[in-house]
CSV table of C-alpha atoms and ligand atoms in Angstrom, one decimal:
chain,number,residue,atom,x,y,z
A,215,MET,CA,89.8,103.9,111.1
A,216,LEU,CA,90.4,104.9,107.5
A,217,ILE,CA,93.3,102.8,106.1
A,218,VAL,CA,95.0,103.1,102.8
A,219,GLN,CA,96.8,99.9,101.8
A,220,LYS,CA,99.2,99.8,98.9
A,221,PHE,CA,100.4,96.6,97.3
A,222,GLY,CA,103.5,96.5,95.2
A,223,GLY,CA,104.2,94.5,92.1
A,224,THR,CA,105.5,91.3,93.8
A,225,SER,CA,102.5,91.4,96.2
A,226,VAL,CA,100.1,91.2,93.2
A,227,GLY,CA,102.6,89.2,91.1
A,228,ASP,CA,100.1,86.4,90.1
A,229,LEU,CA,96.5,85.5,90.5
A,230,GLU,CA,97.0,83.6,93.7
A,231,ARG,CA,98.8,86.5,95.2
A,232,ILE,CA,96.0,88.9,94.2
A,233,GLN,CA,93.6,86.5,96.0
A,234,ASN,CA,95.8,86.8,99.1
A,235,VAL,CA,95.7,90.5,98.9
A,236,ALA,CA,91.9,90.3,98.6
A,237,ASN,CA,91.8,88.2,101.8
A,238,ARG,CA,93.9,90.7,103.6
A,239,VAL,CA,91.8,93.7,102.5
A,240,SER,CA,88.7,91.7,103.4
A,241,ALA,CA,90.0,91.1,106.9
A,242,THR,CA,90.8,94.8,107.3
A,243,LYS,CA,87.3,95.8,106.2
A,244,LYS,CA,85.7,93.2,108.5
A,245,ASP,CA,87.6,94.7,111.4
A,246,GLY,CA,85.4,97.7,110.9
A,247,ASN,CA,87.8,99.9,108.9
A,248,ASP,CA,87.2,101.9,105.8
A,249,VAL,CA,89.7,100.8,103.2
A,250,VAL,CA,91.2,102.3,100.1
A,251,VAL,CA,93.5,100.0,98.2
A,252,VAL,CA,96.2,101.2,95.8
A,253,VAL,CA,97.8,98.7,93.5
A,254,SER,CA,100.9,98.5,91.3
A,255,ALA,CA,101.0,96.5,88.1
A,256,MET,CA,101.9,92.8,88.4
A,257,SER,CA,105.7,92.5,88.8
A,258,GLY,CA,107.4,92.7,85.4
A,259,GLU,CA,104.3,94.0,83.7
A,260,THR,CA,105.4,97.6,83.3
A,261,ASN,CA,108.8,96.5,81.8
A,262,LYS,CA,107.0,94.1,79.5
A,263,LEU,CA,104.8,97.0,78.2
A,264,VAL,CA,107.9,99.2,77.7
A,265,GLY,CA,109.4,96.3,75.7
A,266,TYR,CA,106.3,96.2,73.5
A,267,ALA,CA,106.6,99.9,72.7
A,268,GLN,CA,110.3,99.5,71.9
A,269,HIS,CA,109.4,96.8,69.4
A,270,PHE,CA,107.9,99.6,67.2
A,271,SER,CA,110.0,102.6,68.1
A,272,LYS,CA,113.2,103.6,69.8
A,273,ASN,CA,111.7,106.8,70.9
A,274,PRO,CA,107.9,106.4,71.4
A,275,ALA,CA,105.9,109.5,72.2
A,276,GLN,CA,105.6,110.0,76.0
A,277,ALA,CA,101.9,110.6,75.9
A,278,GLU,CA,101.4,107.2,74.3
A,279,MET,CA,103.8,105.6,76.8
A,280,ASP,CA,101.6,106.9,79.6
A,281,MET,CA,98.4,105.5,78.0
A,282,LEU,CA,100.3,102.2,77.7
A,283,LEU,CA,102.0,101.9,81.1
A,284,SER,CA,98.9,103.0,83.0
A,285,ALA,CA,97.2,99.9,81.7
A,286,GLY,CA,99.2,97.6,84.0
A,287,GLU,CA,97.8,99.1,87.2
A,288,ARG,CA,94.3,99.0,85.8
A,289,VAL,CA,94.5,95.3,85.3
A,290,THR,CA,95.4,94.6,88.9
A,291,ALA,CA,92.9,97.2,90.3
A,292,SER,CA,90.0,95.6,88.3
A,293,LEU,CA,91.0,92.0,89.2
A,294,LEU,CA,91.3,92.8,92.9
A,295,SER,CA,87.9,94.5,92.9
A,296,ILE,CA,86.3,91.5,91.1
A,297,ALA,CA,88.0,89.2,93.7
A,298,LEU,CA,86.6,91.3,96.6
A,299,GLN,CA,83.1,91.4,95.1
A,300,GLU,CA,83.2,87.6,94.8
A,301,MET,CA,84.0,87.4,98.5
A,302,GLY,CA,80.7,89.3,99.2
A,303,HIS,CA,82.2,92.8,99.5
A,304,GLU,CA,81.0,95.9,97.8
A,305,ALA,CA,84.1,97.1,95.9
A,306,THR,CA,84.8,99.5,93.1
A,307,ALA,CA,87.9,99.9,90.9
A,308,MET,CA,89.0,103.4,89.9
A,309,THR,CA,91.5,104.8,87.5
A,310,GLY,CA,93.7,107.7,88.6
A,311,ARG,CA,91.3,110.0,86.9
A,312,LYS,CA,88.2,108.7,88.7
A,313,ALA,CA,90.1,108.9,92.0
A,314,GLY,CA,90.6,112.6,91.2
A,315,ILE,CA,94.4,112.6,90.8
A,316,VAL,CA,95.2,115.8,88.8
A,317,THR,CA,98.8,116.2,87.7
A,318,ASP,CA,100.9,118.6,85.7
A,319,LYS,CA,101.6,117.9,82.0
A,320,HIS,CA,105.0,116.3,82.4
A,321,HIS,CA,104.3,112.9,80.8
A,322,THR,CA,106.1,109.9,82.3
A,323,LYS,CA,107.1,111.8,85.4
A,324,ALA,CA,104.2,114.0,86.3
A,325,ARG,CA,103.8,115.7,89.6
A,326,ILE,CA,100.5,115.5,91.5
A,327,GLU,CA,98.9,118.9,91.7
A,328,GLU,CA,95.8,118.2,93.5
A,329,ILE,CA,93.4,115.4,94.5
A,330,ASN,CA,89.7,115.8,94.2
A,331,PRO,CA,88.5,112.9,96.4
A,332,GLN,CA,84.7,113.2,95.9
A,333,ALA,CA,84.3,109.9,94.1
A,334,MET,CA,86.4,108.1,96.7
A,335,HIS,CA,84.4,109.8,99.6
A,336,GLU,CA,81.1,108.8,98.0
A,337,ALA,CA,82.1,105.2,97.5
A,338,LEU,CA,83.5,104.9,101.0
A,339,GLY,CA,80.3,106.6,102.4
A,340,GLY,CA,78.3,103.8,100.6
A,341,GLY,CA,80.3,101.2,102.4
A,342,LYS,CA,82.4,100.3,99.4
A,343,ILE,CA,86.1,99.2,99.3
A,344,VAL,CA,87.8,101.6,96.9
A,345,VAL,CA,90.5,100.0,94.7
A,346,VAL,CA,92.7,102.6,92.9
A,347,ALA,CA,95.1,102.0,90.0
A,348,GLY,CA,98.3,103.5,91.2
A,349,PHE,CA,101.1,105.3,89.3
A,350,GLN,CA,98.7,107.4,87.2
A,351,GLY,CA,96.7,110.6,87.1
A,352,VAL,CA,95.2,112.9,84.5
A,353,ASN,CA,96.4,116.4,83.4
A,354,GLU,CA,94.2,119.4,82.7
A,355,ASN,CA,93.8,118.4,79.1
A,356,GLY,CA,92.3,115.1,80.2
A,357,ASP,CA,95.4,113.1,79.1
A,358,VAL,CA,96.6,110.1,81.2
A,359,THR,CA,99.9,110.8,82.9
A,360,THR,CA,102.1,108.6,85.0
A,361,LEU,CA,104.2,109.6,88.1
A,362,GLY,CA,107.6,108.0,87.3
A,363,ARG,CA,108.7,104.5,87.9
A,364,GLY,CA,107.8,103.2,91.3
A,365,GLY,CA,105.1,105.9,91.5
A,366,SER,CA,102.4,103.8,93.1
A,367,ASP,CA,103.9,104.6,96.5
A,368,LEU,CA,103.3,108.2,95.7
A,369,SER,CA,99.7,107.6,94.7
A,370,ALA,CA,99.0,105.9,98.0
A,371,VAL,CA,100.6,108.6,100.1
A,372,ALA,CA,98.9,111.4,98.2
A,373,ILE,CA,95.5,109.6,98.6
A,374,ALA,CA,96.1,109.0,102.3
A,375,GLY,CA,96.9,112.7,102.7
A,376,ALA,CA,93.9,113.9,100.7
A,377,LEU,CA,91.5,111.6,102.6
A,378,LYS,CA,93.2,112.3,106.0
A,379,ALA,CA,93.6,108.6,106.5
A,380,ASP,CA,94.7,107.3,109.9
A,381,LEU,CA,97.3,105.0,108.3
A,382,CYS,CA,99.0,104.3,105.0
A,383,GLU,CA,100.4,100.8,104.8
A,384,ILE,CA,102.9,100.0,102.0
A,385,TYR,CA,103.1,96.3,101.4
A,386,THR,CA,106.2,94.9,99.7
A,387,ASP,CA,108.3,91.8,99.8
A,388,VAL,CA,110.5,93.1,102.7
A,389,SER,CA,109.3,93.2,106.3
A,390,GLY,CA,110.3,96.8,107.1
A,391,ILE,CA,113.2,99.1,107.6
A,392,PHE,CA,116.4,97.6,109.1
A,393,THR,CA,119.3,99.1,111.0
A,394,THR,CA,121.5,98.2,108.1
A,395,ASP,CA,121.4,95.9,105.1
A,396,PRO,CA,120.9,92.4,106.5
A,397,ARG,CA,122.9,90.9,103.7
A,398,ILE,CA,126.0,92.7,105.0
A,399,GLU,CA,125.2,92.4,108.7
A,400,PRO,CA,123.0,89.5,109.6
A,401,LYS,CA,122.5,90.9,113.1
A,402,ALA,CA,120.6,93.9,111.6
A,403,LYS,CA,117.3,94.5,113.4
A,404,LYS,CA,114.0,95.7,112.1
A,405,LEU,CA,113.1,99.1,113.4
A,406,ASP,CA,109.7,99.6,115.0
A,407,LYS,CA,109.6,103.3,114.3
A,408,ILE,CA,111.7,105.8,112.4
A,409,SER,CA,111.3,109.5,111.7
A,410,TYR,CA,110.6,110.9,108.2
A,411,GLU,CA,114.0,112.7,108.3
A,412,GLU,CA,115.9,109.5,109.1
A,413,MET,CA,114.1,107.5,106.5
A,414,LEU,CA,114.9,110.2,103.8
A,415,GLU,CA,118.6,110.0,104.7
A,416,LEU,CA,118.6,106.2,104.7
A,417,ALA,CA,116.7,106.0,101.4
A,418,SER,CA,118.9,108.5,99.6
A,419,LEU,CA,121.8,106.5,100.9
A,420,GLY,CA,120.7,103.3,99.4
A,421,ALA,CA,118.1,101.6,101.7
A,422,LYS,CA,115.6,101.7,98.8
A,423,VAL,CA,112.4,100.2,100.3
A,424,LEU,CA,110.3,103.2,99.6
A,425,GLN,CA,110.3,105.7,96.8
A,426,ASN,CA,112.0,108.9,98.2
A,427,ARG,CA,109.4,111.3,96.8
A,428,SER,CA,106.7,109.4,98.6
A,429,VAL,CA,108.5,109.8,102.0
A,430,GLU,CA,108.9,113.5,101.3
A,431,MET,CA,105.2,113.7,100.6
A,432,ALA,CA,104.3,111.7,103.7
A,433,LYS,CA,106.3,114.2,105.7
A,434,LYS,CA,104.7,117.2,104.1
A,435,LEU,CA,101.1,115.8,104.5
A,436,ASN,CA,101.8,114.2,107.9
A,437,VAL,CA,100.8,110.7,106.8
A,438,ASN,CA,101.7,107.9,109.1
A,439,LEU,CA,103.4,105.4,106.9
A,440,VAL,CA,103.9,101.7,107.6
A,441,THR,CA,106.1,99.5,105.4
A,442,ARG,CA,105.5,95.8,105.9
A,443,THR,CA,105.4,92.5,104.0
A,444,SER,CA,102.4,91.1,102.3
A,445,PHE,CA,103.7,87.5,102.8
A,446,SER,CA,103.2,87.2,106.5
A,447,ASP,CA,101.4,88.9,109.5
A,448,GLU,CA,104.7,90.3,110.8
A,449,GLU,CA,104.4,93.9,111.9
A,450,GLY,CA,106.4,96.4,109.8
A,451,THR,CA,108.1,99.7,110.5
A,452,LEU,CA,106.2,102.9,111.3
A,453,ILE,CA,107.5,106.1,109.6
A,454,THR,CA,106.2,109.1,111.4
A,455,LYS,CA,106.9,112.5,113.0
A,456,GLU,CA,109.9,112.8,115.3
A,457,GLU,CA,107.6,113.8,118.1
A,458,ASN,CA,105.8,110.5,117.9
A,459,ILE,CA,108.9,108.6,118.7
A,460,MET,CA,109.3,108.7,122.5
A,461,GLU,CA,112.8,107.5,123.1
A,462,ALA,CA,114.7,108.1,119.9
A,463,PRO,CA,117.9,106.1,119.9
A,464,LEU,CA,121.2,108.0,119.3
A,465,VAL,CA,121.7,106.2,116.0
A,466,SER,CA,119.0,104.5,114.0
A,467,GLY,CA,120.9,103.0,111.2
A,468,ILE,CA,124.0,102.6,109.1
A,469,ALA,CA,123.6,103.2,105.3
A,470,LEU,CA,126.0,102.2,102.6
A,471,ASP,CA,126.2,103.7,99.1
A,472,ARG,CA,128.5,101.9,96.8
A,473,ASN,CA,127.4,103.8,93.8
A,474,GLN,CA,129.7,106.9,94.3
A,475,ALA,CA,132.8,108.0,92.4
A,476,ARG,CA,135.2,110.6,93.5
A,477,ILE,CA,136.6,113.4,91.2
A,478,SER,CA,139.7,115.3,92.2
A,479,LEU,CA,140.6,118.6,90.6
A,480,MET,CA,144.1,119.9,91.0
A,481,GLY,CA,145.3,123.4,90.3
A,482,VAL,CA,141.9,125.1,90.1
A,483,LYS,CA,142.3,128.8,89.4
A,484,ASP,CA,141.5,130.6,92.6
A,485,ARG,CA,139.2,133.3,91.5
A,486,PRO,CA,135.8,134.4,92.8
A,487,GLY,CA,133.0,132.6,90.9
A,488,ILE,CA,135.0,129.5,89.7
A,489,ALA,CA,133.1,127.1,92.0
A,490,SER,CA,129.8,128.8,90.9
A,491,ASP,CA,130.7,128.4,87.2
A,492,PHE,CA,131.8,124.8,87.6
A,493,PHE,CA,129.1,123.4,89.8
A,494,ASN,CA,126.4,125.3,87.9
A,495,ARG,CA,127.6,123.6,84.7
A,496,LEU,CA,127.3,120.2,86.5
A,497,ALA,CA,123.8,121.1,87.8
A,498,ASP,CA,122.7,122.1,84.2
A,499,GLU,CA,123.7,118.6,83.1
A,500,GLU,CA,121.8,117.2,86.0
A,501,VAL,CA,124.9,115.7,87.6
A,502,ASN,CA,124.1,115.0,91.2
A,503,VAL,CA,127.0,116.3,93.3
A,504,ASP,CA,127.1,115.0,96.9
A,505,MET,CA,130.2,115.8,99.0
A,506,ILE,CA,132.6,118.7,98.1
A,507,ILE,CA,135.9,119.5,99.7
A,508,GLN,CA,138.2,122.4,98.8
A,509,ASN,CA,141.8,122.9,100.0
A,510,LYS,CA,144.1,125.8,99.3
A,511,SER,CA,147.4,124.7,97.6
A,512,HIS,CA,150.7,126.5,97.9
A,513,ASP,CA,150.6,128.5,94.7
A,514,ASP,CA,147.5,130.6,94.1
A,515,THR,CA,145.4,127.7,93.0
A,516,THR,CA,143.1,125.3,95.0
A,517,ASN,CA,142.2,121.7,94.9
A,518,ILE,CA,138.6,120.5,94.8
A,519,ASP,CA,137.4,117.0,95.5
A,520,PHE,CA,133.8,115.9,95.1
A,521,THR,CA,131.6,112.8,94.6
A,522,VAL,CA,128.9,112.0,92.1
A,523,PRO,CA,126.9,108.8,91.4
A,524,VAL,CA,128.9,106.5,89.1
A,525,GLY,CA,126.2,106.9,86.5
A,526,ASP,CA,126.8,110.6,86.3
A,527,LEU,CA,130.6,110.2,85.9
A,528,GLN,CA,130.8,110.5,82.1
A,529,ASP,CA,128.8,113.7,82.0
A,530,ALA,CA,130.9,115.1,84.8
A,531,LYS,CA,134.2,114.2,83.0
A,532,LYS,CA,133.1,116.1,79.9
A,533,ILE,CA,132.6,119.3,81.9
A,534,VAL,CA,135.9,118.8,83.7
A,535,ASP,CA,137.6,118.4,80.3
A,536,SER,CA,136.2,121.6,79.1
A,537,PHE,CA,137.5,123.5,82.1
A,538,VAL,CA,140.9,121.8,81.7
A,539,GLN,CA,141.0,122.9,78.1
A,540,ASP,CA,140.2,126.5,79.1
A,541,GLY,CA,143.1,126.4,81.5
A,542,GLU,CA,141.0,126.9,84.6
A,543,ILE,CA,141.9,123.5,86.0
A,544,LYS,CA,145.4,121.9,85.7
A,545,ALA,CA,144.8,118.3,86.4
A,546,ASP,CA,142.1,115.8,87.3
A,547,SER,CA,141.8,112.3,88.5
A,548,TYR,CA,138.9,109.8,89.1
A,549,ASN,CA,138.3,107.0,91.6
A,550,GLU,CA,135.3,104.7,91.3
A,551,ASP,CA,136.5,102.3,94.0
A,552,ILE,CA,135.1,104.3,96.8
A,553,CYS,CA,131.9,104.1,98.9
A,554,LYS,CA,130.0,106.2,101.3
A,555,VAL,CA,129.1,104.9,104.8
A,556,SER,CA,126.7,107.0,106.8
A,557,VAL,CA,125.6,106.9,110.4
A,558,VAL,CA,122.0,108.3,110.7
A,559,GLY,CA,120.0,109.2,113.8
A,560,VAL,CA,117.9,112.1,115.1
A,561,GLY,CA,119.3,111.5,118.6
A,562,MET,CA,122.6,113.1,117.3
A,563,ARG,CA,120.9,116.5,117.6
A,564,SER,CA,121.1,116.4,121.3
A,565,HIS,CA,124.2,114.4,121.9
A,566,THR,CA,127.9,115.0,121.3
A,567,GLY,CA,130.6,112.5,120.5
A,568,VAL,CA,128.7,110.5,117.9
A,569,ALA,CA,131.0,111.6,115.1
A,570,ALA,CA,134.2,111.2,117.2
A,571,LYS,CA,133.1,107.7,117.9
A,572,ALA,CA,132.6,106.9,114.2
A,573,PHE,CA,136.1,108.2,113.4
A,574,SER,CA,137.6,106.1,116.2
A,575,ILE,CA,135.9,103.0,114.8
A,576,MET,CA,137.5,103.7,111.4
A,577,ALA,CA,140.9,104.2,113.1
A,578,ASP,CA,140.6,101.0,115.1
A,579,ASN,CA,140.0,99.1,111.9
A,580,ASN,CA,142.8,100.9,110.0
A,581,ILE,CA,140.3,102.3,107.5
A,582,ASN,CA,141.4,105.6,106.0
A,583,ILE,CA,138.7,108.3,105.8
A,584,ASN,CA,138.9,110.2,102.5
A,585,MET,CA,136.1,112.7,102.9
A,586,ILE,CA,133.7,113.6,105.7
A,587,ALA,CA,130.3,115.4,105.6
A,588,THR,CA,128.0,115.9,108.5
A,589,SER,CA,124.5,117.2,109.0
A,590,GLU,CA,122.3,117.5,112.1
A,591,ILE,CA,121.3,113.8,111.9
A,592,LYS,CA,124.0,112.2,109.7
A,593,ILE,CA,127.7,111.6,109.5
A,594,SER,CA,128.9,110.4,106.1
A,595,MET,CA,132.4,109.1,105.4
A,596,VAL,CA,133.9,108.3,102.0
A,597,ILE,CA,136.3,105.3,102.3
A,598,ASP,CA,137.8,102.7,99.9
A,599,GLU,CA,135.2,100.4,98.6
A,600,LYS,CA,137.1,97.3,99.8
A,601,TYR,CA,136.4,98.3,103.4
A,602,ALA,CA,132.7,98.8,102.9
A,603,GLU,CA,131.4,95.8,104.7
A,604,LEU,CA,134.0,96.0,107.5
A,605,ALA,CA,133.0,99.6,108.1
A,606,VAL,CA,129.3,98.9,108.2
A,607,ARG,CA,129.6,95.9,110.6
A,608,SER,CA,132.0,97.7,112.9
A,609,LEU,CA,129.8,100.8,113.1
A,610,HIS,CA,126.7,98.6,113.6
A,611,ASP,CA,128.5,97.0,116.5
A,612,ALA,CA,129.8,100.2,118.0
A,613,TYR,CA,126.4,101.8,118.3
A,614,GLU,CA,124.9,98.6,119.5
A,615,LEU,CA,122.3,98.4,116.9
A,616,ASP,CA,121.9,94.7,117.3
A,617,LYS,CA,120.7,95.2,120.9
B,164,LIG,N1,104.2,99.8,87.8
B,164,LIG,C1,105.0,101.0,88.0
B,164,LIG,C2,106.5,100.7,87.9
B,164,LIG,O1,106.9,99.5,87.8
B,164,LIG,C3,104.7,101.7,89.2
B,164,LIG,C4,104.9,101.0,90.5
B,164,LIG,O2,105.1,99.8,90.5
B,164,LIG,O3,104.9,101.7,91.5
B,164,LIG,O4,107.3,101.6,88.0
B,165,LIG,MG1,107.2,99.4,93.1
């Protein structure tokens, strides 16, 4: 098999851990596999480099930041390659450029445009273990670019796609994807398998084990992803195509997003184009709107409620204020003490009653539902923040996710 193994910052956090990674890579190679390793910087290293730059400037040039930050991953890639060579393996460390990762020009959050894998193919063909510095590429001018924080996951998935690897293993300090946050529900179970679609819903809802862009890319390139821990031999969670999951459970997980705020607009002028004007302004300011509800009121105005991440609230308020000043909106109010609980599962596609059950559970626990949104594989409910844990545990129980 051809396996891509990606090790995150904590997995390469010190020299002893880099040696442990070398041992694992060595064992994978000795099992008869071809191995490409992608590494992050040692944990804390990227932040340290950011701090160095800030010592000299509040607003350093982004091209310089990319040169600087890409160094962290080069350190771990070279050290790991040296450790592997010392163990008797043929290994070679590569920068993003050498690995053929070509990006657009967008410094500090570049998108991968193509991968030219000749150098990796040649090294693998010669029996070598390839160790690639994650998080970085090169643009058409030859400048170093980076892929955005947490971007080494993306490097690994893109490389696995380009090499048509059989498997892309992402090693972190958690052992896989759980049915819900084990800190809230200790009975949460690790999932053996989950579909790309479900993973994307769970990730965007707060289960941040994998960078979202990397799951999207895995789906697009059909890469079988496994997340697992580098601190034991415990099997992880396979993230794959829905067809590869034989008996999909009705519900795979319960996600919680505490980071939402609700904005209520009263007396919104009821004219064609008002929603378009308002939400386009929010989009221009990159405010991330999630749920939207509109009700007609008695006069010829309407009420609109919507949610945004807490971090976007100030930007949203400014836009609301300007609509209030223009007389398009009569009144507004804000609530940060809410959260969003979501039930996620591809099994919902072919079963009815999943939503009704979620609503009954809320009713049984006397939890008022403020907003509801559904998709083919997800039911989301906005509720008061103080009920967050009760809601998660009750839903987890009701769908028997601990079984
Ligand atoms: N070292 C980079 C960061 O901290 C990339 C990564 O770890 O994936 O964001
Ligand atoms: Mg990371």
